[in-house]
Amino acid sequence: MTPNAKYLEQLRAWRTRKNTPSIGLQIQSLGREITRKRRQVGSIGEVWARLVPVESHVISFRGGILTVGVPDASAQFALDRWLRSGGNVRIEREARAPLKRIRIMPHQPRSDERA
């Protein structure tokens, strides 16, 4: 290799772009997470929001188990009473999802989770 060719190769190596830190990958990751969450919760989240009288929100729906968050113990008690009085049957019928169990847990949604 001639000295000029070697010098050109060095210039090409020096001129390549370094990996610049950007938020592109983080935005793509967030988009995938939101899509996965929407697919996971599906129509049962919409049915839940429409039917349930108590302040609560769907956290996840996986394997037939619906996990729901409530802000405090009084909301948990009211939701439990509503579900035991036939609310779970209404939700399962309208959502058309294989619902095995509804798990209620205290959970304050983060500001970016609120819809």
Backbone as a printed PyTorch tensor [residue, N CA C, xyz], in Angstrom:
tensor([[[  0.8520,  -1.1740,   0.0000],
         [  0.0000,   0.0000,   0.0000],
         [  0.8970,   1.2360,   0.0000]],

        [[  0.5890,   2.1480,  -0.8750],
         [  1.3910,   3.3570,  -0.9990],
         [  1.0910,   4.2810,   0.1690]],

        [[  1.9990,   5.1780,   0.4640],
         [  1.7590,   6.1120,   1.5720],
         [  0.5180,   6.9670,   1.3620]],

        [[  0.2440,   7.3600,   0.1100],
         [ -0.9550,   8.1660,  -0.1500],
         [ -2.2270,   7.3650,   0.1130]],

        [[ -2.2380,   6.1140,  -0.3170],
         [ -3.4110,   5.2600,  -0.0940],
         [ -3.6110,   5.0180,   1.4020]],

        [[ -2.5030,   4.8240,   2.1070],
         [ -2.5840,   4.6130,   3.5560],
         [ -3.1500,   5.8550,   4.2420]],

        [[ -2.6940,   7.0200,   3.7870],
         [ -3.1740,   8.2760,   4.3530],
         [ -4.6690,   8.4540,   4.0840]],

        [[ -5.1350,   8.0890,   2.8820],
         [ -6.5590,   8.1770,   2.5590],
         [ -7.3870,   7.2540,   3.4510]],

        [[ -6.8840,   6.0640,   3.7020],
         [ -7.5920,   5.1340,   4.5900],
         [ -7.7010,   5.7120,   6.0030]],

        [[ -6.6300,   6.3420,   6.4670],
         [ -6.6700,   6.9670,   7.7900],
         [ -7.6870,   8.0990,   7.8210]],

        [[ -7.7230,   8.9050,   6.7630],
         [ -8.6980,   9.9920,   6.6970],
         [-10.1240,   9.4540,   6.7370]],

        [[-10.3690,   8.3770,   5.9970],
         [-11.7070,   7.7820,   6.0080],
         [-12.0760,   7.2960,   7.4080]],

        [[-11.1390,   6.7120,   8.0940],
         [-11.3990,   6.2250,   9.4530],
         [-11.6580,   7.3860,  10.4080]],

        [[-10.9150,   8.4690,  10.2440],
         [-11.0870,   9.6160,  11.1350],
         [-12.3950,  10.3530,  10.8730]],

        [[-12.8780,  10.3200,   9.6460],
         [-14.0710,  11.0860,   9.2870],
         [-15.3870,  10.3580,   9.5700]],

        [[-15.3280,   9.1450,   9.9860],
         [-16.5820,   8.4380,  10.2760],
         [-17.2400,   9.0500,  11.4960]],

        [[-18.5480,   8.9900,  11.4830],
         [-19.2940,   9.5620,  12.5990],
         [-19.1980,   8.6590,  13.8170]],

        [[-19.0070,   9.2780,  14.9060],
         [-19.0470,   8.5500,  16.1670],
         [-20.5100,   8.3470,  16.5440]],

        [[-20.7750,   7.3790,  17.3690],
         [-22.1410,   7.1730,  17.8510],
         [-22.5100,   8.3300,  18.7690]],

        [[-23.3940,   9.1620,  18.2750],
         [-23.8080,  10.3160,  19.0630],
         [-24.9660,   9.9190,  19.9660]],

        [[-24.9430,  10.3990,  21.1820],
         [-26.0670,  10.0800,  22.0660],
         [-27.3140,  10.8220,  21.5960]],

        [[-28.3680,  10.0700,  21.3570],
         [-29.6200,  10.6880,  20.9400],
         [-30.7620,   9.9880,  21.6540]],

        [[-31.9240,  10.5740,  21.5420],
         [-33.0770,   9.9920,  22.2180],
         [-33.9000,   9.1190,  21.2770]],

        [[-33.4170,   8.9190,  20.0660],
         [-34.1530,   8.1250,  19.0890],
         [-34.4520,   6.7150,  19.5680]],

        [[-33.4460,   6.0470,  20.1100],
         [-33.6550,   4.6760,  20.5920],
         [-34.5950,   4.6390,  21.7860]],

        [[-34.4920,   5.6330,  22.6440],
         [-35.3800,   5.6800,  23.8070],
         [-36.8250,   5.9120,  23.3800]],

        [[-37.0350,   6.7450,  22.3770],
         [-38.3910,   6.9980,  21.8820],
         [-38.9610,   5.7410,  21.2380]],

        [[-38.1430,   5.0310,  20.4650],
         [-38.6060,   3.7790,  19.8720],
         [-38.9620,   2.7620,  20.9490]],

        [[-38.1410,   2.6810,  21.9780],
         [-38.4070,   1.7500,  23.0740],
         [-39.7080,   2.1060,  23.7860]],

        [[-39.9220,   3.3840,  24.0250],
         [-41.1550,   3.8330,  24.6680],
         [-42.3680,   3.5270,  23.7980]],

        [[-42.2370,   3.7320,  22.5000],
         [-43.3280,   3.4190,  21.5780],
         [-43.6770,   1.9370,  21.5940]],

        [[-42.6560,   1.0860,  21.6080],
         [-42.9010,  -0.3620,  21.6830],
         [-43.5750,  -0.7350,  22.9940]],

        [[-43.1470,  -0.1070,  24.0880],
         [-43.7410,  -0.3970,  25.3940],
         [-45.2140,   0.0170,  25.4390]],

        [[-45.5260,   1.1710,  24.8750],
         [-46.9170,   1.6380,  24.8510],
         [-47.7750,   0.7140,  23.9910]],

        [[-47.2500,   0.3170,  22.8390],
         [-47.9930,  -0.6000,  21.9720],
         [-48.2330,  -1.9310,  22.6680]],

        [[-47.2080,  -2.4410,  23.3390],
         [-47.3410,  -3.7090,  24.0570],
         [-48.3680,  -3.5900,  25.1690]],

        [[-48.3460,  -2.4880,  25.8990],
         [-49.2940,  -2.2730,  26.9940],
         [-50.7240,  -2.1830,  26.4590]],

        [[-50.9120,  -1.4650,  25.3520],
         [-52.2420,  -1.3350,  24.7600],
         [-52.7560,  -2.6940,  24.2920]],

        [[-51.8840,  -3.4780,  23.6770],
         [-52.2750,  -4.8020,  23.2130],
         [-52.5700,  -5.7150,  24.3990]],

        [[-51.7950,  -5.5690,  25.4640],
         [-51.9590,  -6.4080,  26.6450],
         [-53.2900,  -6.1250,  27.3350]],

        [[-53.6180,  -4.8770,  27.5190],
         [-54.8470,  -4.5070,  28.2180],
         [-56.0410,  -4.6450,  27.2810]],

        [[-55.9020,  -4.2130,  26.0410],
         [-56.9340,  -4.4020,  25.0310],
         [-58.2570,  -3.7550,  25.3750]],

        [[-59.3190,  -4.4060,  24.9470],
         [-60.6560,  -3.8420,  25.1080],
         [-61.1340,  -3.8890,  26.5490]],

        [[-60.5160,  -4.7370,  27.3640],
         [-60.9830,  -4.8470,  28.7440],
         [-60.7390,  -3.5440,  29.5070]],

        [[-59.7140,  -2.7900,  29.1290],
         [-59.4670,  -1.4980,  29.7650],
         [-60.5630,  -0.4920,  29.4680]],

        [[-61.0400,  -0.4940,  28.2320],
         [-62.1290,   0.4080,  27.8540],
         [-63.4260,   0.0220,  28.5610]],

        [[-63.6990,  -1.2750,  28.6130],
         [-64.9050,  -1.7580,  29.2980],
         [-64.8270,  -1.4150,  30.7780]],

        [[-63.6510,  -1.5900,  31.3600],
         [-63.4600,  -1.2860,  32.7810],
         [-63.7660,   0.1830,  33.0470]],

        [[-63.2090,   1.0540,  32.2420],
         [-63.4130,   2.4960,  32.4370],
         [-64.8830,   2.8820,  32.2780]],

        [[-65.6050,   2.2030,  31.4080],
         [-66.9970,   2.5270,  31.1620],
         [-67.9250,   1.9920,  32.2550]],

        [[-67.6620,   0.8030,  32.8010],
         [-68.5980,   0.1580,  33.7130],
         [-68.3390,   0.3860,  35.1970]],

        [[-67.0960,   0.4650,  35.5880],
         [-66.7660,   0.4620,  37.0130],
         [-67.0370,   1.8280,  37.6280]],

        [[-67.8480,   1.8670,  38.7080],
         [-68.2010,   3.1390,  39.3200],
         [-67.1220,   3.7030,  40.2490]],

        [[-66.1680,   2.8950,  40.6460],
         [-65.1570,   3.3030,  41.6270],
         [-63.9280,   3.8490,  40.9050]],

        [[-63.2510,   4.8160,  41.5440],
         [-62.0180,   5.3620,  40.9770],
         [-60.9420,   4.2800,  40.9980]],

        [[-60.5750,   3.8110,  39.8230],
         [-59.5750,   2.7530,  39.7020],
         [-59.0040,   2.7940,  38.2900]],

        [[-57.9460,   2.0240,  38.0670],
         [-57.3420,   1.9680,  36.7400],
         [-56.7400,   0.5830,  36.5170]],

        [[-56.7540,   0.1610,  35.2680],
         [-56.2120,  -1.1430,  34.9060],
         [-54.6940,  -1.0360,  34.8370]],

        [[-54.0190,  -1.9430,  35.5350],
         [-52.5580,  -1.9870,  35.5030],
         [-52.0940,  -2.9640,  34.4310]],

        [[-52.6490,  -4.1830,  34.4540],
         [-52.2670,  -5.1710,  33.4490],
         [-53.3520,  -6.2250,  33.3040]],

        [[-53.2760,  -6.9440,  32.2020],
         [-54.1640,  -8.0750,  31.9570],
         [-53.3240,  -9.1470,  31.2990]],

        [[-53.0050, -10.1760,  32.0570],
         [-52.1240, -11.2200,  31.5530],
         [-52.5870, -12.5680,  32.0750]],

        [[-52.7300, -13.5140,  31.1820],
         [-53.1060, -14.8640,  31.5720],
         [-54.4770, -14.9560,  32.2050]],

        [[-55.3840, -14.0790,  31.8230],
         [-56.7290, -14.1020,  32.3790],
         [-56.8590, -13.4140,  33.7220]],

        [[-55.7640, -12.8540,  34.2270],
         [-55.7910, -12.1550,  35.5140],
         [-55.6990, -10.6570,  35.2490]],

        [[-56.7390,  -9.9560,  35.6560],
         [-56.8040,  -8.5090,  35.5000],
         [-56.3160,  -7.8720,  36.7920]],

        [[-55.2490,  -7.0910,  36.7170],
         [-54.7170,  -6.3970,  37.8820],
         [-55.1740,  -4.9510,  37.8150]],

        [[-55.8230,  -4.5150,  38.8950],
         [-56.4300,  -3.1910,  38.9500],
         [-55.8430,  -2.4360,  40.1310]],

        [[-55.5460,  -1.1640,  39.9400],
         [-55.0340,  -0.3220,  41.0070],
         [-56.1010,   0.6190,  41.5250]],

        [[-56.1250,   0.7840,  42.8420],
         [-57.0560,   1.7130,  43.4880],
         [-56.2450,   2.6450,  44.3810]],

        [[-56.7370,   3.8620,  44.6110],
         [-55.9480,   4.8300,  45.3700],
         [-55.8800,   4.5700,  46.8720]],

        [[-56.9160,   3.9480,  47.4530],
         [-56.9110,   3.7520,  48.9040],
         [-57.7790,   2.5560,  49.2880]],

        [[-57.8070,   2.2570,  50.5780],
         [-58.5310,   1.0840,  51.0830],
         [-60.0390,   1.2210,  50.9100]],

        [[-60.5640,   2.4210,  51.0370],
         [-62.0110,   2.5810,  50.8870],
         [-62.4460,   2.2990,  49.4450]],

        [[-61.6470,   2.7340,  48.4920],
         [-61.9510,   2.4350,  47.0900],
         [-61.8080,   0.9400,  46.8220]],

        [[-60.8390,   0.3130,  47.4670],
         [-60.6560,  -1.1290,  47.3140],
         [-61.8750,  -1.8830,  47.8490]],

        [[-62.3710,  -1.4630,  48.9980],
         [-63.5490,  -2.1020,  49.5880],
         [-64.7750,  -1.9150,  48.6930]],

        [[-64.9880,  -0.6900,  48.2190],
         [-66.1470,  -0.4130,  47.3620],
         [-66.0700,  -1.2080,  46.0610]],

        [[-64.8870,  -1.2990,  45.4860],
         [-64.7210,  -2.0600,  44.2530],
         [-64.9540,  -3.5480,  44.4940]],

        [[-64.4590,  -4.0550,  45.6060],
         [-64.6660,  -5.4650,  45.9400],
         [-66.1550,  -5.7740,  46.0830]],

        [[-66.8890,  -4.8980,  46.7530],
         [-68.3420,  -5.1010,  46.9070],
         [-69.0370,  -5.0710,  45.5480]],

        [[-68.6430,  -4.1410,  44.6880],
         [-69.2680,  -4.0340,  43.3710],
         [-68.9900,  -5.2810,  42.5280]],

        [[-67.7470,  -5.7630,  42.5800],
         [-67.4000,  -6.9580,  41.8130],
         [-68.1570,  -8.1840,  42.3140]],

        [[-68.2740,  -8.3300,  43.6390],
         [-68.9660,  -9.4900,  44.2100],
         [-70.4700,  -9.4480,  43.9600]],

        [[-71.0120,  -8.2750,  43.6890],
         [-72.4460,  -8.1720,  43.4290],
         [-72.7760,  -8.3500,  41.9420]],

        [[-71.8400,  -8.8770,  41.1730],
         [-72.1060,  -9.1750,  39.7710],
         [-71.3420,  -8.3220,  38.7860]],

        [[-70.5220,  -7.4290,  39.2600],
         [-69.7540,  -6.5700,  38.3610],
         [-68.7620,  -7.3410,  37.5100]],

        [[-68.1590,  -8.3770,  38.1000],
         [-67.1780,  -9.1510,  37.3350],
         [-67.8220,  -9.8700,  36.1500]],

        [[-69.0600, -10.3180,  36.3120],
         [-69.7710, -10.9870,  35.2180],
         [-70.0620,  -9.9940,  34.0960]],

        [[-70.4730,  -8.7860,  34.4610],
         [-70.7390,  -7.7530,  33.4470],
         [-69.4720,  -7.4170,  32.6640]],

        [[-68.3540,  -7.3040,  33.3810],
         [-67.0920,  -6.9700,  32.7160],
         [-66.6870,  -8.0880,  31.7600]],

        [[-66.7580,  -9.3210,  32.2260],
         [-66.3650, -10.4480,  31.3820],
         [-67.2740, -10.5680,  30.1570]],

        [[-68.5600, -10.3480,  30.3390],
         [-69.5120, -10.4570,  29.2360],
         [-69.2590,  -9.3670,  28.1830]],

        [[-69.0380,  -8.1470,  28.6200],
         [-68.8670,  -7.0450,  27.6640],
         [-67.4830,  -7.0190,  27.0220]],

        [[-66.4620,  -7.4410,  27.7690],
         [-65.1100,  -7.4200,  27.2140],
         [-64.8380,  -8.6360,  26.3410]],

        [[-65.5990,  -9.6870,  26.5290],
         [-65.4040, -10.9410,  25.7880],
         [-63.9650, -11.4210,  25.9170]],

        [[-63.4650, -11.3870,  27.1340],
         [-62.1060, -11.8360,  27.4100],
         [-62.1650, -12.9610,  28.4390]],

        [[-61.2630, -13.9110,  28.3540],
         [-61.2530, -14.9970,  29.3350],
         [-60.7300, -14.5010,  30.6800]],

        [[-61.6180, -14.0830,  31.5270],
         [-61.2560, -13.4740,  32.8030],
         [-61.3410, -14.5220,  33.9090]],

        [[-60.1910, -14.8960,  34.4820],
         [-60.1650, -15.8670,  35.5730],
         [-60.3290, -15.1890,  36.9270]],

        [[-59.6580, -14.0530,  37.0710],
         [-59.5740, -13.4250,  38.3870],
         [-59.3160, -11.9370,  38.2200]],

        [[-59.7920, -11.1620,  39.2040],
         [-59.4910,  -9.7330,  39.2380],
         [-58.7280,  -9.4640,  40.5230]],

        [[-57.5120,  -8.9950,  40.3770],
         [-56.6540,  -8.6930,  41.5220],
         [-56.7060,  -7.1880,  41.7670]],

        [[-57.0510,  -6.8030,  42.9870],
         [-57.1420,  -5.3870,  43.3480],
         [-55.9620,  -5.0640,  44.2480]],

        [[-55.2600,  -4.0060,  43.9230],
         [-54.1170,  -3.6260,  44.7470],
         [-54.0200,  -2.1110,  44.8510]],

        [[-53.5130,  -1.6160,  45.9840],
         [-53.3150,  -0.1680,  46.1080],
         [-52.2140,   0.2740,  45.1470]],

        [[-52.5110,   1.2840,  44.3570],
         [-51.5510,   1.7400,  43.3570],
         [-51.9320,   3.1390,  42.9130]],

        [[-51.0170,   4.0620,  43.0600],
         [-51.2140,   5.4220,  42.5620],
         [-50.5800,   5.4960,  41.1850]],

        [[-51.3400,   5.8470,  40.1580],
         [-50.7370,   5.9290,  38.8270],
         [-49.7590,   7.0930,  38.7520]],

        [[-48.6580,   6.8630,  38.0160],
         [-47.7260,   7.9590,  37.7710],
         [-48.4000,   8.9500,  36.8450]],

        [[-47.8780,  10.1440,  36.7910],
         [-48.5030,  11.1760,  35.9620],
         [-48.5140,  10.7870,  34.4890]],

        [[-47.5250,   9.9960,  34.0250],
         [-47.5120,   9.5900,  32.6200],
         [-48.4010,   8.3830,  32.3500]],

        [[-48.9530,   7.7320,  33.3890],
         [-49.8580,   6.5980,  33.2060],
         [-51.3040,   7.0350,  33.1330]],

        [[-51.6100,   8.2120,  33.6350],
         [-53.0030,   8.6680,  33.6530],
         [-53.4590,   8.9690,  32.2450]],

        [[-54.6680,   8.5250,  31.9540],
         [-55.1880,   8.7560,  30.6060],
         [-56.3160,   9.7550,  30.6350]]])
